[in-house]
């Protein structure tokens, strides 16, 4: 039962956001499909060298990406060698919203997720998730003027729990109220077996509050969980040149963790600090990326006697005549670690 519970819990967190049901595109769509011009199809092949096993081996992932004429993603075919040589297919509508996720092992095609949209909102009217023949989930969003005001969760067509959302006059979310009368004790995951399969309950918090304010060019959102005395503060500055995002996590006003991410057109810098007593930095993890290099620095009081560890990856890039990259090779200490190759099928003139 414990393994089954873990499996469902991971699936739930993969597919559902903290607010309305929202299949996370960035966890499915490859991050390396940037391009210039007009592309009909792109095939991305990723080769990773596994040097940890007794016999050096490689793992290859293949993604086939098809585009609408306006440049948005139409569909994905994702080859998953680790899962019995099967393919996952992800289909999108013209607004690049995921409508179907299915799996095909060469013998049978099974739908894993179906989403339905009736308007232009990024959130679906409903989402259906098929874990297996005995367990299926359905999420229904209720809208008022394109804002989700209620979300209901069903397991095997039986209502399990629901959330109610409230907004301010700027349409900013200010309250997320969770209702689950069968989980009054607040356990993280509750399972019970019935004739229709398993009933599961997630997220023990009853209420989450959000505060919004603007300080010059900085947007500040504070997320508060009163029941657990937890608070998360997100500060964002965004313009045409860069985006700066700072996230701070507190428990009973004690700063536990902070993450600062700086993103520009050509580079990314990410720094995470974990704090101990008296605001002393206990651990840190720093990443810097640009077109030619990735530098990762880390230090923890619990590993390597608190010494800083530095990993540097260099990147060699090959471009085609249209200035789109078609191959990237990643090196660590002069040794190839992985490579990405792209085949681009351009639109006919």
Coordinates of C-alpha atoms in Angstrom, one line a residue:
X1 CA 0.0 0.0 0.0
X2 CA 2.8 2.4 0.8
X3 CA 4.4 2.1 -2.6
X4 CA 1.0 2.6 -4.3
X5 CA 0.4 5.7 -2.1
X6 CA 3.7 7.1 -3.1
X7 CA 3.1 6.5 -6.8
X8 CA -0.2 8.3 -6.8
X9 CA 1.2 11.1 -4.7
X10 CA 4.0 11.7 -7.2
X11 CA 1.6 11.6 -10.1
X12 CA -0.7 14.1 -8.4
X13 CA 2.2 16.6 -7.8
X14 CA 3.5 16.2 -11.3
X15 CA 0.2 17.0 -13.0
X16 CA -1.6 19.4 -10.7
X17 CA -0.5 22.9 -9.7
X18 CA -0.9 24.5 -6.3
X19 CA -3.9 26.4 -7.6
X20 CA -6.2 25.2 -10.4
X21 CA -5.7 22.0 -12.2
X22 CA -3.0 22.8 -14.7
X23 CA -0.8 20.2 -16.5
X24 CA 2.7 21.6 -16.3
X25 CA 4.0 22.1 -19.8
X26 CA 7.5 22.7 -18.7
X27 CA 7.7 19.2 -17.3
X28 CA 6.7 17.7 -20.6
X29 CA 7.9 20.0 -23.4
X30 CA 11.6 19.8 -24.0
X31 CA 13.5 22.9 -22.9
X32 CA 15.8 23.0 -25.9
X33 CA 13.3 23.7 -28.8
X34 CA 14.2 27.4 -29.2
X35 CA 14.6 28.3 -32.9
X36 CA 14.4 31.1 -35.5
X37 CA 12.3 31.2 -38.6
X38 CA 9.5 28.8 -39.5
X39 CA 9.7 25.1 -38.4
X40 CA 7.2 22.3 -39.1
X41 CA 8.9 19.6 -37.1
X42 CA 11.9 19.2 -34.8
X43 CA 13.5 15.9 -33.7
X44 CA 15.6 16.2 -30.6
X45 CA 18.0 13.3 -29.6
X46 CA 19.7 13.5 -26.2
X47 CA 22.5 11.1 -25.4
X48 CA 23.7 10.8 -21.8
X49 CA 26.8 8.8 -20.8
X50 CA 26.4 6.7 -17.6
X51 CA 29.8 6.3 -16.1
X52 CA 28.5 5.1 -12.7
X53 CA 27.7 1.6 -13.8
X54 CA 30.4 -1.1 -14.1
X55 CA 29.9 -0.9 -17.9
X56 CA 29.8 2.5 -19.4
X57 CA 26.5 2.9 -21.1
X58 CA 24.4 5.6 -22.7
X59 CA 20.8 6.6 -22.4
X60 CA 19.0 8.2 -25.3
X61 CA 15.9 10.3 -25.2
X62 CA 14.1 11.2 -28.4
X63 CA 11.5 13.9 -28.8
X64 CA 9.5 14.7 -31.9
X65 CA 8.0 18.2 -31.8
X66 CA 5.4 19.3 -34.4
X67 CA 4.4 23.0 -34.7
X68 CA 1.4 25.0 -35.8
X69 CA 1.9 27.6 -38.5
X70 CA 1.9 30.3 -35.8
X71 CA 4.9 28.7 -34.1
X72 CA 3.1 27.1 -31.1
X73 CA 3.6 23.5 -30.3
X74 CA 1.0 21.2 -31.9
X75 CA 2.1 17.8 -30.6
X76 CA 5.0 15.9 -29.0
X77 CA 6.1 12.3 -29.3
X78 CA 8.3 11.4 -26.4
X79 CA 10.3 8.2 -26.5
X80 CA 10.9 6.7 -23.1
X81 CA 13.5 3.9 -23.2
X82 CA 13.3 3.5 -19.4
X83 CA 9.6 2.5 -19.6
X84 CA 9.7 -0.5 -21.9
X85 CA 10.5 1.3 -25.1
X86 CA 7.1 3.1 -25.1
X87 CA 6.1 6.5 -26.6
X88 CA 4.2 9.2 -24.9
X89 CA 2.2 11.6 -27.1
X90 CA 1.1 15.0 -25.9
X91 CA -1.4 17.0 -28.0
X92 CA -2.1 20.7 -27.8
X93 CA -4.8 23.1 -29.1
X94 CA -3.9 26.3 -31.1
X95 CA -3.5 28.2 -27.8
X96 CA -0.8 25.7 -26.8
X97 CA -2.9 24.1 -24.0
X98 CA -2.4 20.4 -23.4
X99 CA -5.5 18.5 -24.4
X100 CA -4.4 14.8 -24.3
X101 CA -1.5 12.8 -23.0
X102 CA -1.4 9.2 -24.1
X103 CA 1.0 6.2 -24.0
X104 CA 1.7 3.8 -26.9
X105 CA 3.8 0.7 -26.4
X106 CA 3.5 -0.4 -30.0
X107 CA 0.5 -2.7 -29.2
X108 CA -2.1 -0.5 -27.6
X109 CA -2.6 3.2 -27.1
X110 CA -3.9 4.4 -23.7
X111 CA -5.0 7.9 -22.7
X112 CA -3.4 9.0 -19.5
X113 CA -4.8 12.6 -19.3
X114 CA -7.7 14.4 -21.1
X115 CA -8.3 18.1 -20.7
X116 CA -11.3 20.0 -21.9
X117 CA -11.5 23.8 -22.6
X118 CA -14.6 25.8 -23.6
X119 CA -13.0 29.3 -23.4
X120 CA -9.7 31.1 -23.7
X121 CA -8.6 30.5 -20.1
X122 CA -5.3 28.7 -19.5
X123 CA -7.2 26.6 -17.0
X124 CA -9.4 23.7 -18.3
X125 CA -13.0 23.2 -17.5
X126 CA -12.1 19.6 -16.5
X127 CA -9.1 17.3 -16.4
X128 CA -9.3 13.5 -16.3
X129 CA -6.4 11.4 -15.1
X130 CA -6.4 7.6 -15.7
X131 CA -3.9 5.9 -13.3
X132 CA -5.2 2.4 -14.0
X133 CA -8.5 0.5 -14.6
X134 CA -9.5 0.8 -10.9
X135 CA -8.4 4.3 -10.2
X136 CA -9.2 7.5 -12.1
X137 CA -9.3 11.1 -11.0
X138 CA -11.3 14.0 -12.4
X139 CA -11.0 17.7 -11.6
X140 CA -13.7 20.2 -12.5
X141 CA -13.1 24.0 -12.4
X142 CA -16.0 26.4 -11.8
X143 CA -15.5 29.8 -13.4
X144 CA -16.7 33.3 -12.9
X145 CA -15.5 35.8 -15.5
X146 CA -12.6 33.5 -16.5
X147 CA -11.5 33.1 -12.8
X148 CA -11.6 29.7 -11.2
X149 CA -13.7 30.1 -8.0
X150 CA -14.1 26.5 -7.2
X151 CA -12.3 23.2 -8.0
X152 CA -13.8 19.8 -7.3
X153 CA -11.8 16.5 -7.2
X154 CA -13.4 13.2 -7.9
X155 CA -12.0 9.7 -7.6
X156 CA -13.9 7.0 -9.5
X157 CA -16.8 9.6 -10.0
X158 CA -17.2 10.2 -6.3
X159 CA -16.5 13.7 -4.9
X160 CA -13.5 13.6 -2.5
X161 CA -12.8 17.2 -1.7
X162 CA -12.9 20.7 -3.2
X163 CA -11.2 24.1 -3.0
X164 CA -12.7 27.5 -3.0
X165 CA -10.8 30.5 -4.4
X166 CA -11.3 34.2 -3.6
X167 CA -9.8 37.2 -5.4
X168 CA -9.3 40.9 -4.9
X169 CA -10.6 43.7 -7.2
X170 CA -7.4 43.3 -9.3
X171 CA -8.2 39.6 -9.8
X172 CA -5.3 38.5 -7.7
X173 CA -5.8 35.3 -5.7
X174 CA -6.1 36.1 -2.0
X175 CA -7.5 32.9 -0.4
X176 CA -7.4 29.2 -1.2
X177 CA -9.7 27.3 1.2
X178 CA -9.6 23.5 1.2
X179 CA -12.5 21.4 2.2
X180 CA -12.2 17.7 3.1
X181 CA -14.6 16.5 5.8
X182 CA -13.0 13.0 5.9
X183 CA -9.6 14.4 6.7
X184 CA -10.2 16.5 9.8
X185 CA -7.0 15.2 11.4
X186 CA -4.9 16.8 8.7
X187 CA -2.8 13.8 7.5
X188 CA -0.7 14.5 4.4
X189 CA -2.1 11.5 2.5
X190 CA -5.1 9.5 3.5
X191 CA -6.0 6.2 1.7
X192 CA -9.0 3.9 2.1
X193 CA -10.0 0.9 0.1
X194 CA -13.6 0.5 -1.3
X195 CA -15.4 -1.5 -3.9
X196 CA -14.5 1.1 -6.5
X197 CA -10.8 1.1 -5.7
X198 CA -8.8 3.5 -3.6
X199 CA -9.9 6.8 -2.1
X200 CA -7.0 9.3 -1.5
X201 CA -6.8 12.7 0.1
X202 CA -4.0 15.2 -0.3
X203 CA -2.9 18.5 1.2
X204 CA -3.8 18.9 4.8
X205 CA -3.8 22.7 4.9
X206 CA -7.3 24.1 5.4
X207 CA -6.5 27.7 4.3
X208 CA -3.8 29.5 2.4
X209 CA -3.8 33.3 2.2
X210 CA -2.1 35.6 -0.3
X211 CA -1.0 39.2 0.0
X212 CA -0.1 41.3 -3.0
X213 CA 1.7 44.6 -3.2
X214 CA 3.9 46.7 -5.4
X215 CA 7.1 48.5 -4.4
X216 CA 8.3 50.6 -7.3
X217 CA 9.1 48.0 -10.0
X218 CA 9.0 45.1 -7.6
X219 CA 6.0 42.8 -7.3
X220 CA 5.7 41.1 -3.9
X221 CA 3.4 38.1 -3.2
X222 CA 3.3 36.7 0.3
X223 CA 1.8 33.2 0.7
X224 CA 0.7 32.4 4.3
X225 CA -0.3 29.0 5.7
X226 CA -1.8 30.0 9.1
X227 CA -2.2 26.4 10.4
X228 CA 1.5 25.6 10.1
X229 CA 2.8 29.2 10.8
X230 CA 4.6 29.1 7.4
X231 CA 5.1 31.9 5.0
X232 CA 6.6 32.2 1.5
X233 CA 7.5 35.6 0.1
X234 CA 8.2 36.0 -3.7
X235 CA 9.7 39.2 -5.0
X236 CA 9.8 39.7 -8.8
X237 CA 11.3 42.4 -11.1
X238 CA 10.7 41.9 -14.8
X239 CA 11.5 44.0 -17.8
X240 CA 12.7 43.5 -21.4
X241 CA 16.4 42.9 -20.4
X242 CA 16.0 40.5 -17.5
X243 CA 13.8 38.9 -14.8
X244 CA 14.8 38.7 -11.2
X245 CA 12.9 36.4 -8.8
X246 CA 13.6 36.0 -5.1
X247 CA 11.7 33.4 -3.0
X248 CA 12.1 33.3 0.8
X249 CA 10.6 30.5 2.9
X250 CA 9.8 31.1 6.6
X251 CA 8.6 29.0 9.5
X252 CA 7.4 31.0 12.6
X253 CA 9.3 34.0 11.1
X254 CA 12.5 32.0 10.9
X255 CA 14.1 32.2 7.5
X256 CA 14.7 28.6 6.4
X257 CA 15.6 29.0 2.7
X258 CA 16.0 31.6 0.0
X259 CA 16.4 31.3 -3.8
X260 CA 17.4 34.1 -6.1
X261 CA 17.1 33.5 -9.9
X262 CA 18.3 36.0 -12.5
X263 CA 17.3 35.3 -16.1
X264 CA 18.4 37.3 -19.1
X265 CA 18.5 36.6 -22.8
X266 CA 21.9 35.0 -22.8
X267 CA 22.4 33.7 -19.2
X268 CA 20.9 32.4 -16.1
X269 CA 22.1 32.6 -12.5
X270 CA 20.5 30.7 -9.7
X271 CA 21.5 30.8 -6.0
X272 CA 19.9 28.9 -3.1
X273 CA 20.8 29.3 0.5
X274 CA 19.7 27.1 3.4
X275 CA 19.9 28.7 6.9
X276 CA 20.7 27.4 10.3
X277 CA 20.5 29.1 13.7
X278 CA 21.1 32.9 13.9
X279 CA 20.6 33.1 10.1
X280 CA 23.9 31.4 9.4
X281 CA 24.2 29.9 6.0
X282 CA 24.3 26.1 6.4
X283 CA 24.2 25.0 2.8
X284 CA 24.3 26.8 -0.6
X285 CA 23.8 25.7 -4.2
X286 CA 24.8 28.1 -7.0
X287 CA 24.4 27.7 -10.8
X288 CA 25.5 29.9 -13.6
X289 CA 24.7 29.2 -17.3
X290 CA 25.5 30.9 -20.5
X291 CA 25.9 29.7 -24.1
X292 CA 29.3 28.2 -23.5
X293 CA 29.5 27.1 -19.9
X294 CA 27.6 25.8 -16.8
X295 CA 29.2 26.3 -13.4
X296 CA 27.7 24.6 -10.4
X297 CA 28.9 25.4 -6.8
X298 CA 27.7 23.7 -3.7
X299 CA 28.6 23.6 0.0
X300 CA 26.9 21.7 2.9
X301 CA 27.8 21.4 6.5
X302 CA 26.8 17.8 6.3
X303 CA 29.0 16.7 3.3
X304 CA 32.7 16.9 2.3
X305 CA 33.5 18.5 5.7
X306 CA 31.7 21.7 4.6
X307 CA 34.1 22.3 1.7
X308 CA 32.9 23.9 -1.5
X309 CA 32.5 21.7 -4.5
X310 CA 32.7 23.2 -8.0
X311 CA 31.6 21.5 -11.2
X312 CA 32.2 23.1 -14.6
X313 CA 30.6 22.0 -17.8
X314 CA 31.7 23.5 -21.1
X315 CA 29.4 23.5 -24.2
X316 CA 30.4 23.3 -27.8
X317 CA 27.6 24.3 -30.3
X318 CA 27.2 23.7 -34.0
X319 CA 24.7 25.8 -36.1
X320 CA 23.0 25.3 -39.4
X321 CA 22.9 27.9 -42.2
X322 CA 19.8 29.5 -40.7
X323 CA 21.7 30.1 -37.4
X324 CA 19.7 27.5 -35.5
X325 CA 21.8 25.2 -33.4
X326 CA 21.7 21.6 -34.4
X327 CA 24.2 20.0 -31.9
X328 CA 25.4 20.8 -28.4
X329 CA 28.1 18.7 -26.8
X330 CA 28.7 18.9 -23.0
X331 CA 32.2 18.3 -21.5
X332 CA 33.3 17.9 -17.9
X333 CA 37.1 18.0 -17.3
X334 CA 37.5 17.5 -21.1
X335 CA 35.4 14.3 -21.2
X336 CA 32.0 14.2 -23.0
X337 CA 29.1 13.8 -20.6
X338 CA 26.2 14.3 -23.0
X339 CA 25.1 15.6 -26.3
X340 CA 21.9 16.9 -27.9
X341 CA 21.3 16.7 -31.7
X342 CA 18.4 18.4 -33.5
X343 CA 16.9 17.7 -36.9
X344 CA 14.9 20.7 -38.1
X345 CA 12.3 20.5 -40.9
X346 CA 11.7 24.0 -42.2
X347 CA 8.4 25.3 -43.7
X348 CA 8.3 25.2 -47.4
X349 CA 8.4 28.7 -49.1

